[in-house]
PDB file of C-alpha atoms in Angstrom:
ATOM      1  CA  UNK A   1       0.000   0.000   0.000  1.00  0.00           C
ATOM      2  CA  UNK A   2       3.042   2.352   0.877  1.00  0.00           C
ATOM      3  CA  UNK A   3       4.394   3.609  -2.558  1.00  0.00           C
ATOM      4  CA  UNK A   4       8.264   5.664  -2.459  1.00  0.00           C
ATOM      5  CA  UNK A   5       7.598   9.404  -1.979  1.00  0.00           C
ATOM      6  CA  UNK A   6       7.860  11.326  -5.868  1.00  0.00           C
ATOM      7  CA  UNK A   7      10.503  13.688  -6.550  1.00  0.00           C
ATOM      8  CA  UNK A   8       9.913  16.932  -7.709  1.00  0.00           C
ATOM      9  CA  UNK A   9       9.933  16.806 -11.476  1.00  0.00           C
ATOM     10  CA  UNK A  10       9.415  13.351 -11.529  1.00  0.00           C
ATOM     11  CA  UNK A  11       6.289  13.727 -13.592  1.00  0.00           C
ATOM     12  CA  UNK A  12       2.381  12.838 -13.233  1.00  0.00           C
ATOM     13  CA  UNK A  13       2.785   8.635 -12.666  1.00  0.00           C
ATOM     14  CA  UNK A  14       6.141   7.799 -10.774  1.00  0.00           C
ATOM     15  CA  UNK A  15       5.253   4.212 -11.022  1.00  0.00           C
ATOM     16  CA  UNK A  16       5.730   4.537 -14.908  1.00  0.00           C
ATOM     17  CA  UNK A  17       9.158   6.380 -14.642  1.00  0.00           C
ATOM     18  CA  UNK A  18      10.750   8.642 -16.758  1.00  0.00           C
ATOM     19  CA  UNK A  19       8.376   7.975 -19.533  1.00  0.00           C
ATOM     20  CA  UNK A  20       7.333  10.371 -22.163  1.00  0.00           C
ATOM     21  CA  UNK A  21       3.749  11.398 -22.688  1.00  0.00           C
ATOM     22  CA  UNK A  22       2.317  11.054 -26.226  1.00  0.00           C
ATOM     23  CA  UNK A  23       1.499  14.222 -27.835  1.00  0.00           C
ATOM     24  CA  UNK A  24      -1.978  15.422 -26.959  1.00  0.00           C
ATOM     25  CA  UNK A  25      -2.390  13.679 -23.632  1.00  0.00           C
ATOM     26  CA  UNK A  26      -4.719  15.642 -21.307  1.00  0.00           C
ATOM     27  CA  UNK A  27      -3.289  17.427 -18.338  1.00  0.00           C
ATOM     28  CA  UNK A  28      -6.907  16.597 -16.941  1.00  0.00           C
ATOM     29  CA  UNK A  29      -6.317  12.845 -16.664  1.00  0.00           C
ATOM     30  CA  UNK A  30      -3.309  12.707 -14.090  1.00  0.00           C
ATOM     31  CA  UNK A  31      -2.546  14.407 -10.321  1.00  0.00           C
ATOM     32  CA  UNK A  32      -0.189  17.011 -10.584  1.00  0.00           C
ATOM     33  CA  UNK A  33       2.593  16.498  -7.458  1.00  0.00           C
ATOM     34  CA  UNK A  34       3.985  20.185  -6.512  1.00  0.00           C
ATOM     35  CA  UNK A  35       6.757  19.895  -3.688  1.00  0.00           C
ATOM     36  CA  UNK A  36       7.939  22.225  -1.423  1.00  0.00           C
ATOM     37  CA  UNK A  37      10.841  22.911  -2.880  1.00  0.00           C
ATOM     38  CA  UNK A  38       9.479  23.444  -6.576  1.00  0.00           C
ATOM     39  CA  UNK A  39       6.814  26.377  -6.186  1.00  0.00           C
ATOM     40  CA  UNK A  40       7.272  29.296  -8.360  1.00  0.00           C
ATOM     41  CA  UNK A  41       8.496  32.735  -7.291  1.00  0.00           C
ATOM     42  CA  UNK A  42       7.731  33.799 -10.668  1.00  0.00           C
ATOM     43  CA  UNK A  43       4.306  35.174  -9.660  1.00  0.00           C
ATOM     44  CA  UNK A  44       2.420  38.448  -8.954  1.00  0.00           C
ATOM     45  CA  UNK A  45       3.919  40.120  -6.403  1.00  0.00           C
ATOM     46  CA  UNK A  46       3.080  43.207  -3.776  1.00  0.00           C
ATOM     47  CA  UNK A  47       5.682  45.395  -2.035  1.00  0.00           C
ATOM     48  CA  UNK A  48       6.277  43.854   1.204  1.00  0.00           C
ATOM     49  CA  UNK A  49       5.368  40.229   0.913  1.00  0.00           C
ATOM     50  CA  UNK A  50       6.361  37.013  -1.454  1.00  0.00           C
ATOM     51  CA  UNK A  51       4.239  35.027  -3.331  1.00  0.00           C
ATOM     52  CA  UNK A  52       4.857  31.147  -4.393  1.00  0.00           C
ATOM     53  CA  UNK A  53       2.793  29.791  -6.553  1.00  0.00           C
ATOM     54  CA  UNK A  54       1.926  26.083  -6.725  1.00  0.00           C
ATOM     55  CA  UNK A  55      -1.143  25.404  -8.190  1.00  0.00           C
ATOM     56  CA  UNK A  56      -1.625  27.391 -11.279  1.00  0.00           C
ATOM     57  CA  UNK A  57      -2.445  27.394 -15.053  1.00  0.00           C
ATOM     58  CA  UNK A  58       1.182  28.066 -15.654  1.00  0.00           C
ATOM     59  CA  UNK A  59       2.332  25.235 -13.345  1.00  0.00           C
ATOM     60  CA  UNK A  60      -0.343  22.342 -13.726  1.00  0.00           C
ATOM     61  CA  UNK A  61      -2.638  23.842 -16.841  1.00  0.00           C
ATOM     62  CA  UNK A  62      -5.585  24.323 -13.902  1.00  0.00           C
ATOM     63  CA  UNK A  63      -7.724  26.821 -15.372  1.00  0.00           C
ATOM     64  CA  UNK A  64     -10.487  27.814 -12.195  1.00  0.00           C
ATOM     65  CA  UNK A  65      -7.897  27.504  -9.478  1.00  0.00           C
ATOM     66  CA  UNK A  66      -4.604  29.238  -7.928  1.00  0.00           C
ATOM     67  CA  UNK A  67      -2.499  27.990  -5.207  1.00  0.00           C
ATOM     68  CA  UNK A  68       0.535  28.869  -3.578  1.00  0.00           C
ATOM     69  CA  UNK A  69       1.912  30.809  -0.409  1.00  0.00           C
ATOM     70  CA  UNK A  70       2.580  33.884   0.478  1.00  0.00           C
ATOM     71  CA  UNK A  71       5.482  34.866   3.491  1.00  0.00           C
ATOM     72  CA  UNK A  72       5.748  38.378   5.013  1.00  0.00           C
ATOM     73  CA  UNK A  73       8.923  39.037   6.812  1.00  0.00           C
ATOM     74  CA  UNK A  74       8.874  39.892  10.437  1.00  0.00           C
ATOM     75  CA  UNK A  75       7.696  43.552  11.596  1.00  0.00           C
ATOM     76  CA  UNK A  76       6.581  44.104   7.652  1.00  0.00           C
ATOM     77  CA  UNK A  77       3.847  45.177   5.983  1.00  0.00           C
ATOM     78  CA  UNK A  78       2.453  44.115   1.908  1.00  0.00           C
ATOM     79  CA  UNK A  79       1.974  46.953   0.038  1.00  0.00           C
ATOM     80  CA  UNK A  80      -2.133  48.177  -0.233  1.00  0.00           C
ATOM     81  CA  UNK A  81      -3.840  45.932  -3.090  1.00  0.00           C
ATOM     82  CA  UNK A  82      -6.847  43.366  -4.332  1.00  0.00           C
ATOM     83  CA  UNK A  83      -7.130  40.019  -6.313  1.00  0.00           C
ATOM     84  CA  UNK A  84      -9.621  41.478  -9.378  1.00  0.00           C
ATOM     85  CA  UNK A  85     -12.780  39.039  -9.911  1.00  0.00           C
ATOM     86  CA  UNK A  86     -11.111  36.494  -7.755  1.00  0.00           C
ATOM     87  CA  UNK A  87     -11.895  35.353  -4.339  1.00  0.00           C
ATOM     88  CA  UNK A  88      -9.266  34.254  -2.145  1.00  0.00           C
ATOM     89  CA  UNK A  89      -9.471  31.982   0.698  1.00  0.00           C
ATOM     90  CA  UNK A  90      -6.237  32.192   3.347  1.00  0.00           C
ATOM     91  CA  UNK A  91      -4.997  29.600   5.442  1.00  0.00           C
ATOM     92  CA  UNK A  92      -2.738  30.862   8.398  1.00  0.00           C
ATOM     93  CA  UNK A  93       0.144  28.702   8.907  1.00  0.00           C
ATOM     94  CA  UNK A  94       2.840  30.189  10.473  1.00  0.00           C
ATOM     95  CA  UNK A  95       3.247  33.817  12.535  1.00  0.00           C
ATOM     96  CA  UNK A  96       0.240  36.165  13.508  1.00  0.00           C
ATOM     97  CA  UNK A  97      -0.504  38.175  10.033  1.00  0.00           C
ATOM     98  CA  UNK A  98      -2.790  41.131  10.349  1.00  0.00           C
ATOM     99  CA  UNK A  99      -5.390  41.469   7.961  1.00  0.00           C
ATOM    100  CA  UNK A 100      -6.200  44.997   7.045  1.00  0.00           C
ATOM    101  CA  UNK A 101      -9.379  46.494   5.190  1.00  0.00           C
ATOM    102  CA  UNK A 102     -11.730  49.483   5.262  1.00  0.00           C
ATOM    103  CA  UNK A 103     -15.504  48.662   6.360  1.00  0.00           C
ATOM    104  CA  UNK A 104     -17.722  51.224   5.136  1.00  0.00           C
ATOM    105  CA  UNK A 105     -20.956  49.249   7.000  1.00  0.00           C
ATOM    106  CA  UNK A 106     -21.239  52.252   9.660  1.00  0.00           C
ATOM    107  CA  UNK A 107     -21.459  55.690   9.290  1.00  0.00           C
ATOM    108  CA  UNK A 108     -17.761  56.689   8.777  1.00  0.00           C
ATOM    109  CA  UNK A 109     -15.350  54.382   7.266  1.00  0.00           C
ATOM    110  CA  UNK A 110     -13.524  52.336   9.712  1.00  0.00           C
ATOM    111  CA  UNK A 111     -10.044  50.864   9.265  1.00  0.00           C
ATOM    112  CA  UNK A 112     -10.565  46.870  10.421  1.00  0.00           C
ATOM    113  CA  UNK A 113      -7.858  44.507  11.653  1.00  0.00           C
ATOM    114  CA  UNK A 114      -8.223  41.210  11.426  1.00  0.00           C
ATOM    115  CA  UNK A 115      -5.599  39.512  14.026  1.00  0.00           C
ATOM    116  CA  UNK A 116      -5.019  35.466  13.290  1.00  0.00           C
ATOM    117  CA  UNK A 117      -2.925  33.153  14.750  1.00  0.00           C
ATOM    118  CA  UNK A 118      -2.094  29.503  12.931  1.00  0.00           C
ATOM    119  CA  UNK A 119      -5.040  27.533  12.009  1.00  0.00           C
ATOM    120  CA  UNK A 120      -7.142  30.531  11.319  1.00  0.00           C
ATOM    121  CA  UNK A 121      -8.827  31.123   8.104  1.00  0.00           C
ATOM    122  CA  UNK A 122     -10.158  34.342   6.248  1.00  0.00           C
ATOM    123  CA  UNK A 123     -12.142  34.964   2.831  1.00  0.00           C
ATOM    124  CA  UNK A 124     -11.214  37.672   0.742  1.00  0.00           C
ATOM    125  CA  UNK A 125     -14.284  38.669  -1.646  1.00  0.00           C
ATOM    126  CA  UNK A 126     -13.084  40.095  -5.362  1.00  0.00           C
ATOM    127  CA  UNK A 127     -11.898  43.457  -5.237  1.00  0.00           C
ATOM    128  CA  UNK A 128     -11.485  44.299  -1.732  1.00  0.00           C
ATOM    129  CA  UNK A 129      -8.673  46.738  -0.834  1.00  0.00           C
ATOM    130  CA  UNK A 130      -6.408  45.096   1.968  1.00  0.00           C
ATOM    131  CA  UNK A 131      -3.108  44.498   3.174  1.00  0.00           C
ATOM    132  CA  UNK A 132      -0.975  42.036   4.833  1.00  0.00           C
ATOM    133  CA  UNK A 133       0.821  43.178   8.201  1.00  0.00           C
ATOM    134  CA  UNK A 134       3.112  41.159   9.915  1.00  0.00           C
ATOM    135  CA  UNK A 135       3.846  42.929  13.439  1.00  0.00           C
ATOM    136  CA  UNK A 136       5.860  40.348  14.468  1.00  0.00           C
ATOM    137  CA  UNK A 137       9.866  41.410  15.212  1.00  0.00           C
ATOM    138  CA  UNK A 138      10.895  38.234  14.842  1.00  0.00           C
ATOM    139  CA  UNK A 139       8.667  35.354  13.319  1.00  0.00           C
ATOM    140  CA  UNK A 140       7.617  35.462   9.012  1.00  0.00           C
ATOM    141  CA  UNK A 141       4.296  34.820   8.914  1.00  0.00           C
ATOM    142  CA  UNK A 142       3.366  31.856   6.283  1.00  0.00           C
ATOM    143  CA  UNK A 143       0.171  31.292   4.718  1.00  0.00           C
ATOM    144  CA  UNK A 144      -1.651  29.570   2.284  1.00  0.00           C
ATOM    145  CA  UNK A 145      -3.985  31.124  -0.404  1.00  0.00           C
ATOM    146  CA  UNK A 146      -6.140  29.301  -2.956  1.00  0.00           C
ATOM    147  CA  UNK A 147      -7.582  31.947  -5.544  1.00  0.00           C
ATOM    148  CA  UNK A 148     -10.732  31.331  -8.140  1.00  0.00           C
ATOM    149  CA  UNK A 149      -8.952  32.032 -11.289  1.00  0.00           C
ATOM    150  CA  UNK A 150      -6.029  30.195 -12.958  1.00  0.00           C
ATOM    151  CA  UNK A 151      -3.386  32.860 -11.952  1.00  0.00           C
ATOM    152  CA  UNK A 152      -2.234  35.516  -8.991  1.00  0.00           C
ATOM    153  CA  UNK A 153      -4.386  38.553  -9.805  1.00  0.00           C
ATOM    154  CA  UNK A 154      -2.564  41.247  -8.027  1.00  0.00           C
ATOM    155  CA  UNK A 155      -3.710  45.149  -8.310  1.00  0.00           C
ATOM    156  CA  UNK A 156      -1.449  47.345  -5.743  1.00  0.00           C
ATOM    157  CA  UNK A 157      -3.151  50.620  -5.100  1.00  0.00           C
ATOM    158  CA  UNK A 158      -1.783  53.687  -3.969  1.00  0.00           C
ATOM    159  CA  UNK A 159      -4.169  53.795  -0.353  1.00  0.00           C
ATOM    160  CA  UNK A 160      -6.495  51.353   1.218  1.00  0.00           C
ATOM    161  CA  UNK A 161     -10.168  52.883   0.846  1.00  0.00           C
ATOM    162  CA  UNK A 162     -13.468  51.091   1.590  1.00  0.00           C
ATOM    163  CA  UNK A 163     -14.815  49.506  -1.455  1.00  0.00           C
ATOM    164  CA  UNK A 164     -17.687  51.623  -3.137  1.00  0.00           C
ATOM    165  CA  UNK A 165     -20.744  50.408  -4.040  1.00  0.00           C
ATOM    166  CA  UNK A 166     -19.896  50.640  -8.027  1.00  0.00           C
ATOM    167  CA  UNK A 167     -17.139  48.727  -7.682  1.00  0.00           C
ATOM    168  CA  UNK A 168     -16.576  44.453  -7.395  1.00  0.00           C
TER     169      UNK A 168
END
């Protein structure tokens, strides 16, 4: 029942080695193994912050899902941006990231932190201004993001502001 662990690059079915797919054979018909080691820094990117991908149409051909991490350095904020049409779910892993937005519910808009620790999860709906803080001196927070679209939609902005009711 125990099969050897892949390698990375090691392709889609280690139990058939290093053979070579026939051309046309559908990305949709294997599982796609992305190690630790082999996500992509090649990815959109925010001041601040680092993003991995390893889920991605670029990386496995998906084409309704991203996935990767992002890591914010200790006592270090990302830079003020949203993710377009796409929602993003979060996964805390590591640290206590901050998770900054503008709630325009009440009267006056109203800056909102959300303080996690690991284990914690937050939704980002499409279009929301936020930020990542890390206020941490010492620890880099790590988490995990999956996205609704195929690749990292980053917009940076120039401020955080509460999203209008034209907008999303």
């Amino acid at each position: 029942m125990s099969e050897p662990p892949t390698t990375s690059g090691e392709g889609f079915h280690p139990h058939l080695g290093d053979t070579v797919d026939p051309p046309g054979t559908s990305l949709r018909t294997r599982l796609h193994h992305i190690r630790a080691d082999a996500l992509d820094g090649d990815t959109a990117q925010s001041g601040g912050m680092r993003r991995f991908a390893a889920v991605s149409g670029r990386t496995v051909g998906s084409e309704k899902l991203w996935m990767g991490q992002t890591h914010v350095a200790p006592a270090t904020s990302s830079s003020d941006h949203h993710h377009g049409a796409s929602e993003t779910a979060i996964y805390v892993v590591s640290g206590h990231p901050e998770f900054v937005f503008v709630d325009d519910s009440g009267p006056e808009p109203e800056e909102v932190r959300l303080r996690t620790e690991p284990g914690d999860y937050i939704f980002v709906p499409p279009f929301v201004p936020h930020r990542e803080e890390n206020p941490d001196p010492a620890e880099e927070a790590v988490v995990v993001i999956a996205r609704s679209t195929q690749e990292a939609i980053v917009v940076n902005l120039p401020r955080l502001y509460a999203l209008g009711s034209g907008e999303g």
